[in-house]
Amino acid sequence: MSPGPEAEASVRTQRSTPQRTCIGCRSVSDRSALVRLALEQHGDVPSVVVDPRAALPGRGAWIHRDPACVSAALKRKAAHRAFRRGVDDAPLSEWLSTLTNMSVNPA
Ligand SMILES: [Zn+2]
């Protein structure tokens, strides 16, 4: 397959780093700037877990390691939308308090 003119233009402007959309602020960032979220099945409702190594199987969502983005995602129930199902986002709130504590005490 030879790329058409449009494909060539996108090759010129595209960066080699994969881009992902943050479910919190909805801005597009390099994959390396975001943390992957995945689902872990416990009983009926899967839990949203942080997957820093992007190693868990299945559908993933991406978010900045930023309390503002995590809290926005929780408020908007963005994880439910990203995973297209009812999910338990309690682990996200726990992660949020960890991030908040870290930014208060950057030790
Ligand atoms: Zn964000």
Short mmCIF file of C-alpha atoms and ligand atoms in Angstrom, two decimals:
data_model
loop_
_atom_site.label_atom_id
_atom_site.label_comp_id
_atom_site.label_asym_id
_atom_site.label_seq_id
_atom_site.Cartn_x
_atom_site.Cartn_y
_atom_site.Cartn_z
CA MET A 1 0.00 0.00 0.00
CA SER A 2 1.33 3.41 -0.89
CA PRO A 3 0.20 6.23 1.39
CA GLY A 4 -1.82 9.00 -0.22
CA PRO A 5 -1.03 12.70 0.18
CA GLU A 6 -3.06 12.88 3.41
CA ALA A 7 -1.13 10.03 5.01
CA GLU A 8 2.16 11.65 4.10
CA ALA A 9 1.07 14.92 5.69
CA SER A 10 0.09 13.14 8.88
CA VAL A 11 3.44 11.37 8.99
CA ARG A 12 5.17 14.75 8.89
CA THR A 13 3.11 16.25 11.70
CA GLN A 14 2.62 13.13 13.81
CA ARG A 15 4.98 12.57 16.70
CA SER A 16 6.39 9.11 17.17
CA THR A 17 5.06 8.91 20.75
CA PRO A 18 1.56 7.45 20.94
CA GLN A 19 -1.06 9.94 22.06
CA ARG A 20 -3.85 9.24 24.52
CA THR A 21 -6.74 11.27 25.87
CA CYS A 22 -6.89 11.90 29.62
CA ILE A 23 -10.33 10.91 30.97
CA GLY A 24 -10.04 13.69 33.57
CA CYS A 25 -9.24 16.84 31.61
CA ARG A 26 -9.84 15.30 28.15
CA SER A 27 -6.67 16.75 26.74
CA VAL A 28 -4.44 14.66 24.53
CA SER A 29 -0.97 13.88 25.84
CA ASP A 30 1.93 11.60 25.14
CA ARG A 31 1.22 8.16 26.45
CA SER A 32 4.27 8.50 28.71
CA ALA A 33 2.68 11.48 30.48
CA LEU A 34 -0.41 9.46 31.38
CA VAL A 35 -1.12 6.54 33.67
CA ARG A 36 -3.16 3.61 32.43
CA LEU A 37 -6.30 2.52 34.25
CA ALA A 38 -7.62 -0.99 33.84
CA LEU A 39 -10.39 -3.13 35.26
CA GLU A 40 -9.98 -5.84 37.84
CA GLN A 41 -12.94 -8.13 38.27
CA HIS A 42 -14.04 -8.67 41.87
CA GLY A 43 -17.50 -10.17 42.02
CA ASP A 44 -20.21 -8.43 40.02
CA VAL A 45 -18.76 -4.96 39.55
CA PRO A 46 -15.24 -4.55 38.20
CA SER A 47 -12.93 -2.15 40.02
CA VAL A 48 -10.93 0.54 38.29
CA VAL A 49 -7.30 0.00 39.18
CA VAL A 50 -4.21 2.03 38.41
CA ASP A 51 -1.96 0.12 36.04
CA PRO A 52 1.33 2.05 36.05
CA ARG A 53 3.16 -0.50 33.91
CA ALA A 54 0.25 -0.79 31.44
CA ALA A 55 0.47 -4.56 31.89
CA LEU A 56 -3.10 -5.53 32.73
CA PRO A 57 -5.20 -7.12 30.01
CA GLY A 58 -8.39 -5.72 28.56
CA ARG A 59 -9.68 -2.26 27.85
CA GLY A 60 -7.71 0.60 29.33
CA ALA A 61 -8.29 4.26 30.03
CA TRP A 62 -5.66 6.94 30.45
CA ILE A 63 -5.34 9.75 32.96
CA HIS A 64 -2.76 12.28 34.13
CA ARG A 65 -1.09 11.58 37.43
CA ASP A 66 -2.69 14.79 38.65
CA PRO A 67 -5.20 15.19 41.51
CA ALA A 68 -7.19 17.68 39.41
CA CYS A 69 -7.67 15.15 36.61
CA VAL A 70 -8.47 12.26 38.96
CA SER A 71 -11.01 14.31 40.87
CA ALA A 72 -12.59 15.56 37.64
CA ALA A 73 -12.83 11.99 36.37
CA LEU A 74 -14.50 10.87 39.60
CA LYS A 75 -16.94 13.77 39.55
CA ARG A 76 -17.95 13.14 35.96
CA LYS A 77 -17.92 9.35 36.39
CA ALA A 78 -15.56 9.34 33.45
CA ALA A 79 -14.41 5.81 34.23
CA HIS A 80 -17.92 4.48 33.68
CA ARG A 81 -17.96 6.14 30.29
CA ALA A 82 -14.43 5.07 29.38
CA PHE A 83 -15.11 1.43 30.19
CA ARG A 84 -18.68 1.57 28.89
CA ARG A 85 -20.09 -0.17 31.93
CA GLY A 86 -20.77 0.28 35.62
CA VAL A 87 -17.48 0.18 37.48
CA ASP A 88 -16.34 0.63 41.05
CA ASP A 89 -14.14 3.70 41.02
CA ALA A 90 -13.38 3.61 44.76
CA PRO A 91 -9.74 2.68 44.04
CA LEU A 92 -9.53 5.93 42.05
CA SER A 93 -10.62 7.95 45.08
CA GLU A 94 -7.97 6.18 47.13
CA TRP A 95 -5.40 7.00 44.48
CA LEU A 96 -6.62 10.59 44.52
CA SER A 97 -5.97 10.91 48.25
CA THR A 98 -2.50 9.41 47.73
CA LEU A 99 -1.76 11.95 45.01
CA THR A 100 -3.13 14.78 47.12
CA ASN A 101 -0.98 13.75 50.08
CA MET A 102 2.05 13.56 47.83
CA SER A 103 1.53 17.07 46.52
CA VAL A 104 1.07 18.36 50.08
CA ASN A 105 4.16 16.52 51.32
CA PRO A 106 6.52 16.13 48.40
CA ALA A 107 8.92 13.95 50.39
ZN ZN B 1 -5.65 15.26 32.58
#
